[in-house]
Coordinates of C-alpha atoms in Angstrom, one line a residue:
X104 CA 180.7 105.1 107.1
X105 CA 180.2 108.3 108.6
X106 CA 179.9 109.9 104.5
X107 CA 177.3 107.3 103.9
X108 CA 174.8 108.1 107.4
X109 CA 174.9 111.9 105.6
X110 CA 173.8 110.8 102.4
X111 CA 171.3 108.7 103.6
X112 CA 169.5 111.2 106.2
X113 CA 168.6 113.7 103.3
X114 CA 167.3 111.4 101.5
X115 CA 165.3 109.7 104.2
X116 CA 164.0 113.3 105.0
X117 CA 163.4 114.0 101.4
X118 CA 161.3 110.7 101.0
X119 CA 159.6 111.7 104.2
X120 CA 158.5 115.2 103.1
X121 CA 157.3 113.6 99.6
X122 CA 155.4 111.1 101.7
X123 CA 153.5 114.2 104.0
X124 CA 153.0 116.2 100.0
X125 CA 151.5 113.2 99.1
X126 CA 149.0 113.0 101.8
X127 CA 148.4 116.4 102.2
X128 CA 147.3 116.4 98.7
X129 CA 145.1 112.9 99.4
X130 CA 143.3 115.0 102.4
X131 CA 142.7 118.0 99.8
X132 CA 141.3 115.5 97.2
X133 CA 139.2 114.1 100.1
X134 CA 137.7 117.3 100.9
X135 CA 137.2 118.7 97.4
X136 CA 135.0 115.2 97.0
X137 CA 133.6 116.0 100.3
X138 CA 132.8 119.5 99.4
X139 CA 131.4 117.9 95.9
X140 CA 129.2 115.3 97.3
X141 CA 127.8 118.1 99.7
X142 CA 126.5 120.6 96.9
X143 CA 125.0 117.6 94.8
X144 CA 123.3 116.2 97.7
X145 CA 121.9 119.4 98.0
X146 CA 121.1 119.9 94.5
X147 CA 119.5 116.3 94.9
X148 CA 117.6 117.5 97.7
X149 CA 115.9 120.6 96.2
X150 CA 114.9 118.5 93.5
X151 CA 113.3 116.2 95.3
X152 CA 111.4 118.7 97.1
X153 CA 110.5 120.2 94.2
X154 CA 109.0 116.8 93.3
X155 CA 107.0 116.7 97.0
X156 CA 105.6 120.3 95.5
X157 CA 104.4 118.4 92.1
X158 CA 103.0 115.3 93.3
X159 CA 101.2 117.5 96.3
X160 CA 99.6 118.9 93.6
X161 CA 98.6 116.3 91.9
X162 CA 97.2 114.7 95.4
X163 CA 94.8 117.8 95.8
X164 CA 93.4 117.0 92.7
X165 CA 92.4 114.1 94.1
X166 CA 89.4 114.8 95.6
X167 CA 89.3 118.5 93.6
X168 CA 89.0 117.3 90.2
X169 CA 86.2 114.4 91.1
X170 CA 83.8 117.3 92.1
X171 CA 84.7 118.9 88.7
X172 CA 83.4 115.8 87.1
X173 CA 80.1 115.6 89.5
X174 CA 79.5 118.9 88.7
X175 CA 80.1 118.6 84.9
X176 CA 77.8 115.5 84.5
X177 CA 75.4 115.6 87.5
X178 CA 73.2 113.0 85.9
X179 CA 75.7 110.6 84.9
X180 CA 78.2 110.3 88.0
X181 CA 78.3 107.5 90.1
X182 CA 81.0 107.0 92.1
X183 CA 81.3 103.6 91.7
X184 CA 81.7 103.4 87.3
X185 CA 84.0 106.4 88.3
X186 CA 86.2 104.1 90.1
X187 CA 86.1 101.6 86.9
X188 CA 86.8 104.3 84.6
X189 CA 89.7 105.5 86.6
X190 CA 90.7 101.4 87.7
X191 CA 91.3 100.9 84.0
X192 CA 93.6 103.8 83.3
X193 CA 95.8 103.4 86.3
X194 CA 96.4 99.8 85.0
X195 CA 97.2 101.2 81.6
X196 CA 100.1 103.1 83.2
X197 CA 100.9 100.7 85.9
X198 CA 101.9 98.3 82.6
X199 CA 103.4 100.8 80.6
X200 CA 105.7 101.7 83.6
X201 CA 106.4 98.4 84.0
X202 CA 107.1 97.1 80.3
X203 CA 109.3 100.2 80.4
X204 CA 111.6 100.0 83.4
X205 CA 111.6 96.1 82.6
X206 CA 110.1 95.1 85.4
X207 CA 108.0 91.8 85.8
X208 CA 104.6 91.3 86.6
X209 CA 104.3 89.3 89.8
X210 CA 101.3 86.6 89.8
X211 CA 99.5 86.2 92.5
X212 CA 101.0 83.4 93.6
X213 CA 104.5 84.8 93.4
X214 CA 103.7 88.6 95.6
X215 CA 105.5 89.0 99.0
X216 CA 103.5 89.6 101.8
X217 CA 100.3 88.6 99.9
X218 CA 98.0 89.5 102.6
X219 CA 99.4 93.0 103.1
X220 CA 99.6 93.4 99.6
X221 CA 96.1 92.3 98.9
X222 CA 94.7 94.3 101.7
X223 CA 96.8 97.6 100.3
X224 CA 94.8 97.1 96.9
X225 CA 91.4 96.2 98.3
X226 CA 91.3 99.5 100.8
X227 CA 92.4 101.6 98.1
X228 CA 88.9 100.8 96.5
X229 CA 87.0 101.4 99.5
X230 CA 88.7 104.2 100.6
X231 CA 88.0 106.2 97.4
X232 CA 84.2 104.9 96.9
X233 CA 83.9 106.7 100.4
X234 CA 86.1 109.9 99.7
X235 CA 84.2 110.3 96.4
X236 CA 80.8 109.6 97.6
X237 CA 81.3 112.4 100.5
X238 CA 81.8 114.7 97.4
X239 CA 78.1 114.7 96.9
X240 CA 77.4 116.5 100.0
X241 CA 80.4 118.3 101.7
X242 CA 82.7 120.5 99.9
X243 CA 86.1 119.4 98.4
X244 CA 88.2 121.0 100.5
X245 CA 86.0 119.9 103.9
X246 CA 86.4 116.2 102.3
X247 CA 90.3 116.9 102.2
X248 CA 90.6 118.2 105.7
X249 CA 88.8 115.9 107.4
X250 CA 90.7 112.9 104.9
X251 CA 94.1 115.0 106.9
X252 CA 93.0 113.4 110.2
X253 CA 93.9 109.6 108.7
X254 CA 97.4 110.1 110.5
X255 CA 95.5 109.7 114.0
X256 CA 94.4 107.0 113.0
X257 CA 97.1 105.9 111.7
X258 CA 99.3 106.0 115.3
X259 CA 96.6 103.7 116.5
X260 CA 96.9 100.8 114.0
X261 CA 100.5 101.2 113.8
X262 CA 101.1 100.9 117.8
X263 CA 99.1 97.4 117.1
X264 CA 100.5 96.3 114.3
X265 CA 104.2 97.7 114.2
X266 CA 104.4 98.4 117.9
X267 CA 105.5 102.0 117.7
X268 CA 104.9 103.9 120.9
X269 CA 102.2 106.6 122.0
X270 CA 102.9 109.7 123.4
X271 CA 100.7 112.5 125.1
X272 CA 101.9 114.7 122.3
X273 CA 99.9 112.7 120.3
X274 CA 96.6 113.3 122.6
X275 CA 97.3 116.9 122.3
X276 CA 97.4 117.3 118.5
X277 CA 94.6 115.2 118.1
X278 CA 92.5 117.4 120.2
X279 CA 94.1 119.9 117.5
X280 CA 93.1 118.5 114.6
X281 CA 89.7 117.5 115.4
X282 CA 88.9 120.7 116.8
X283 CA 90.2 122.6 113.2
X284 CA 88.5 120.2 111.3
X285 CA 84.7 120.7 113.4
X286 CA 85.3 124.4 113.2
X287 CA 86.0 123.7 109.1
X288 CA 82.9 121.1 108.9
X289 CA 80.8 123.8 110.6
X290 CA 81.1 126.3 107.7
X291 CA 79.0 123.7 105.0
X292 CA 76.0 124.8 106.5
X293 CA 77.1 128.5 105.9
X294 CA 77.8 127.5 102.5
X295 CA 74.1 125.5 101.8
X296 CA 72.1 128.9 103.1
X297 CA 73.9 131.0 100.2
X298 CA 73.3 128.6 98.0
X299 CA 69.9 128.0 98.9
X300 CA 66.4 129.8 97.4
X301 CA 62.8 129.7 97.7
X302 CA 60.1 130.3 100.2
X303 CA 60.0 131.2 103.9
X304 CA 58.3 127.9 105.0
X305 CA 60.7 125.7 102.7
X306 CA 63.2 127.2 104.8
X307 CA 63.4 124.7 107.8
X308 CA 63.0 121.7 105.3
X309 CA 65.9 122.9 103.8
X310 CA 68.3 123.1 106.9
X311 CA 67.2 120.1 108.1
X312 CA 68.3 118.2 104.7
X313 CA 71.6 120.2 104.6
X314 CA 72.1 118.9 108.4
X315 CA 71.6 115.6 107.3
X316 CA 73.5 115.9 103.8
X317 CA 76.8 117.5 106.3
X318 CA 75.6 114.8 108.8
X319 CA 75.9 111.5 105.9
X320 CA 79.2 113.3 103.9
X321 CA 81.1 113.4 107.3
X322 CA 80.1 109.5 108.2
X323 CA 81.4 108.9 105.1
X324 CA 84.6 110.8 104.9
X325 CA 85.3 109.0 108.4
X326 CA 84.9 105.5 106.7
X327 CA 87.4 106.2 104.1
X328 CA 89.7 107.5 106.9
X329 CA 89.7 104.4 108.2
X330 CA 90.8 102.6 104.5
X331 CA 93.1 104.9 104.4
X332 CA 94.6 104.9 107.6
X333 CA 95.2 101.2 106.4
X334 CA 96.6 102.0 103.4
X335 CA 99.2 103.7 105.0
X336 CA 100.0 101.1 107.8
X337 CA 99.9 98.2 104.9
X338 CA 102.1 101.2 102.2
X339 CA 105.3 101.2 105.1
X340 CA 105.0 97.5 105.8
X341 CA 105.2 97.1 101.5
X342 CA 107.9 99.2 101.6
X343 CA 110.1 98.1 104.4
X344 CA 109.9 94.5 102.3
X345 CA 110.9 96.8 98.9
X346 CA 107.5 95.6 97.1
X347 CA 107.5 97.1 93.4
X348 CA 105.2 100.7 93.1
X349 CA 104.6 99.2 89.6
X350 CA 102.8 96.0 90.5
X351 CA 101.2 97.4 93.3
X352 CA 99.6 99.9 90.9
X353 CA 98.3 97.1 88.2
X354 CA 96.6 95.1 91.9
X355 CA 94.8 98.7 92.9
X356 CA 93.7 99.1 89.3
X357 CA 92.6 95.4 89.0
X358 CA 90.9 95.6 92.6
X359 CA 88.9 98.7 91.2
X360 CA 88.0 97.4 87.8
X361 CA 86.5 94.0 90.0
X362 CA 84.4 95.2 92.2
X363 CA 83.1 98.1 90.4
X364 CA 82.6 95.8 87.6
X365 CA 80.2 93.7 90.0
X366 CA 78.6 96.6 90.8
X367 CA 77.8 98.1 86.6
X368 CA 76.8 94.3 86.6
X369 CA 73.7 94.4 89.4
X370 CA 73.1 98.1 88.3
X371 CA 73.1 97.0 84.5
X372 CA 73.6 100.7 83.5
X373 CA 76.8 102.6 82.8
X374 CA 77.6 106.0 81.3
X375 CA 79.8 105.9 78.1
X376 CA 79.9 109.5 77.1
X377 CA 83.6 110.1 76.0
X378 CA 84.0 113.6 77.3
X379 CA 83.3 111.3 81.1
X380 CA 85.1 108.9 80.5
X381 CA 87.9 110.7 79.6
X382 CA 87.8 112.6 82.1
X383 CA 87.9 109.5 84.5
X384 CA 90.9 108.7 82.7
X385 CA 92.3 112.0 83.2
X386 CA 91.7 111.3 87.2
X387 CA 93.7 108.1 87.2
X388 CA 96.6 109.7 85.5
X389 CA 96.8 112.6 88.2
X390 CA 96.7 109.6 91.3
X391 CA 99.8 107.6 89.2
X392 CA 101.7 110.7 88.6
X393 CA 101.3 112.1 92.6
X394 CA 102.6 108.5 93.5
X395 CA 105.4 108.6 90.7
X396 CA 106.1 111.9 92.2
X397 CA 106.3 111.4 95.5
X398 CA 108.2 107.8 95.7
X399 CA 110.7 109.4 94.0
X400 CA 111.1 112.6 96.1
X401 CA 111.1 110.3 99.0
X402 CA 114.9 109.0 97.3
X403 CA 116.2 112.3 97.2
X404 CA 115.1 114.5 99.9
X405 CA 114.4 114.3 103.7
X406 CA 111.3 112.3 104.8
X407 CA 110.7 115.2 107.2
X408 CA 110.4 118.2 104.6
X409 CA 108.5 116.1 102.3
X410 CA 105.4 115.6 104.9
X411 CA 105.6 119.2 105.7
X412 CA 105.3 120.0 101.7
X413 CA 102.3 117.6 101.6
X414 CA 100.3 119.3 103.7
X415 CA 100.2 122.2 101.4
X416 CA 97.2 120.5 99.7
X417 CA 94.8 122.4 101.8
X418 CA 95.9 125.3 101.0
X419 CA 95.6 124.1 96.8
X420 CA 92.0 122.4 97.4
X421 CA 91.3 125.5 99.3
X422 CA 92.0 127.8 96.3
X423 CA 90.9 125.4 93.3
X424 CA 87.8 125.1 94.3
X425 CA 86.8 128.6 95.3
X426 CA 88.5 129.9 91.8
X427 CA 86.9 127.2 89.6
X428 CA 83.9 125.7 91.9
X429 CA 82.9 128.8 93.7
X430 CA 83.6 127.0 96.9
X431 CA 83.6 130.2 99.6
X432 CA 86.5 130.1 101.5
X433 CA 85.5 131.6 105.0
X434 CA 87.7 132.9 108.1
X435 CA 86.8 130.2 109.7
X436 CA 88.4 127.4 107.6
X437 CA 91.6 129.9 107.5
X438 CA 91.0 129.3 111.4
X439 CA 91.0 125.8 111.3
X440 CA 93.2 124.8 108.7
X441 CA 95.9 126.7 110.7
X442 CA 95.4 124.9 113.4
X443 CA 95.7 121.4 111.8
X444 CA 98.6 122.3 110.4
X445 CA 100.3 124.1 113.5
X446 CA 100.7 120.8 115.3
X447 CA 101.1 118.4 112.1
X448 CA 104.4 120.8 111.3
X449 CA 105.3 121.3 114.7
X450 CA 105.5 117.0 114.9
X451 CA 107.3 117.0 111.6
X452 CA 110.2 119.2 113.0
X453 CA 110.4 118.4 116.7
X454 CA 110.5 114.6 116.3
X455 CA 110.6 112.6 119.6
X456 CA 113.9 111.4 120.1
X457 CA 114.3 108.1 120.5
X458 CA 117.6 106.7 121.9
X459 CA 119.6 104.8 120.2
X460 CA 123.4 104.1 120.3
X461 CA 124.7 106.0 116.6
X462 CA 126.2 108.4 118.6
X463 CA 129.5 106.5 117.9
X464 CA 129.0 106.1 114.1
X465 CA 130.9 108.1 111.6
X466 CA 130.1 109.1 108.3
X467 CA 132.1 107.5 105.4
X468 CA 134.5 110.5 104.8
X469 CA 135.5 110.4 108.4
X470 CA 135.8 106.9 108.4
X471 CA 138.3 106.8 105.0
X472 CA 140.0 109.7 107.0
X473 CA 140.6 108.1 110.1
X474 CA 141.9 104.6 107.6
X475 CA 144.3 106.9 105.8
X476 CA 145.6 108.6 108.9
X477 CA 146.0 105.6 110.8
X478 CA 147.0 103.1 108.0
X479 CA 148.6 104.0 104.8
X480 CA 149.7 107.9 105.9
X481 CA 150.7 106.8 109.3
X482 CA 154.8 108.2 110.1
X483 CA 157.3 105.7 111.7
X484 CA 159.1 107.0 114.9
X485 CA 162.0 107.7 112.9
X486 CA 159.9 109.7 110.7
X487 CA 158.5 111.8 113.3
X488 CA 162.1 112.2 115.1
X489 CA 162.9 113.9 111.7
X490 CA 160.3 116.2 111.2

């Protein structure tokens, strides 16, 4: 009996130590996966950034590259058959992007959250008829900049339509951005006197016309911020419901090729010079490829670093349109550009922290970890007597 209880302990300690091998080597495996998943997420990451970078760019050429066509065919440009031309190339690509992810084509009938979705499409219109419009009288950066200050409004309609809070944070950075922005708006009359020639006495004619021109491309620039400010709200309330980019890009093209189509209809007149209307085209290719862009960096990096990326479009309006437009860039709009930006990064990084109760979650390494250790790798009593 005795010969048998000393066989049988060697082997019980030899099935024990095979038993720890086999989960030290499980841990190991866990932690070179670990270690794995950690580089590509970062790999991931950069990429997506990268992507924020691209479709930034692409944004800046939003209101960049409709100057270059006002000031390429003064005669002809109206913003409204702009928005046509551009309406029916966005749907183009909206349906090729469609027939080639194999998505389907939602009637009317069958959208979720119609209203929302409707509303998304219709400001979209508005908001560029503004935006583009303002383009005849402010400089393309100054229309960017003061498009930048949609996010105040934005806290507003979302605190009554999403009920997210207000803070006094938000007070401050207003202040912020509205004071870089008049500094920035102040500099277009600068920019009319070099411009301007002619006689002494045709002088004060002049300034009062460029007062009114600022005057009319700011009240305009503050409509669209307001269409804009609700294509944001509507764009998060779209996306919390997982609407598809595709079909929301065939409604914004249909919603511009409708009205502006009423509009060539009353006017009876509309420029069909292919070097125009290709550069129209052109436009609507940059908007779908800054949203292509950007929805996808949004999968693969951190909300936070994206928005600070975005806000790198002043700085490329900025320097597009003084290498190709002549636009003077003075120290002034250095002035108030940094202090938009100051505040709009600082709010990126130092998010207010809202309490929640995640502070016991784990992440799903530590959570297999903790199963292995306490389930399939756990030691009898015996065992641990024997080690």
């Amino acid at each position: 009996m005795d010969y048998d209880n000393n066989i049988q302990k060697p082997n019980q300690k030899e099935a024990f130590l095979q038993k720890q091998n086999k989960s030290e080597d499980i841990t190991a495996e866990i932690n070179s996966i670990s270690t794995m998943n950690s580089t590509v997420k970062l790999s991931r990451e950069r990429f997506g950034m990268f992507l924020a970078l691209i479709a930034t760019f692409f944004l800046s050429l939003n209101c960049f590259y409709a100057k270059v066509i006002l000031k390429t065919y003064p005669d002809d440009f109206d913003s409204i058959e702009f928005l046509f031309m551009r309406g029916l190339s966005i749907i183009i690509y909206g349906l090729f992007q469609t027939f080639y992810s194999k998505q389907k084509i939602l009637k009317i009938s069958e959208l979720p959250l119609r209203f929302w979705f409707l509303i998304r499409a219709n400001s979209n219109f508005f908001y560029n008829a503004f935006s583009i419009s303002a383009l005849w009288y402010l400089r393309a950066s100054t229309v960017q900049i003061i498009i930048l200050l949609s996010p105040l409004l934005v806290l507003v309609l979302s605190y009554f339509f999403l009920k997210e809070p207000l803070y006094w944070r938000y007070l401050i950075g207003g202040i912020m951005c509205i004071g870089g922005s008049v500094i920035i708006i102040l500099n277009e009359n600068k920019m009319k006197k070099n411009n301007s020639t002619g006689e002494e006495e045709n002088k004060e004619n002049d300034n009062n016309s460029n007062h009114f021109g600022v005057l009319l491309g700011v009240v305009l620039c503050c409509i669209s911020i307001f269409f804009y400010a609700i294509i944001n709200i509507t764009s998060k309330i779209l996306a919390s419901h997982r609407v598809s980019l595709n079909n929301q890009m065939i409604y914004i093209g249909l919603m511009n090729i409708m009205y502006s189509f009423i509009y060539i209809l009353i006017k009876r007149k509309i420029c069909l010079k292919i070097g125009y209307i290709m550069m129209c085209i052109l436009h609507g290719l940059f908007f779908y490829l800054y949203y292509i862009c950007y929805n996808r960096a949004l999968q693969l990096a951190q909300v936070n670093k994206i928005v600070i990326i975005t806000y790198l479009q002043i700085v490329f309006v900025f320097l597009l349109a003084n290498i190709f437009l002549g636009e003077s860039i003075y120290d002034t709009d250095i002035l108030g550009t940094i202090l938009m930006m100051s505040y709009m990064i600082y709010n990126v990084l130092n998010p207010i922290k809202i309490h929640t109760n995640t502070a016991n979650q784990k992440s799903e390494i530590t959570r297999k970890l903790s199963h292995y250790s306490m389930a399939e790798f756990s030691y009898t009593e015996e065992e641990k007597k024997m080690n």
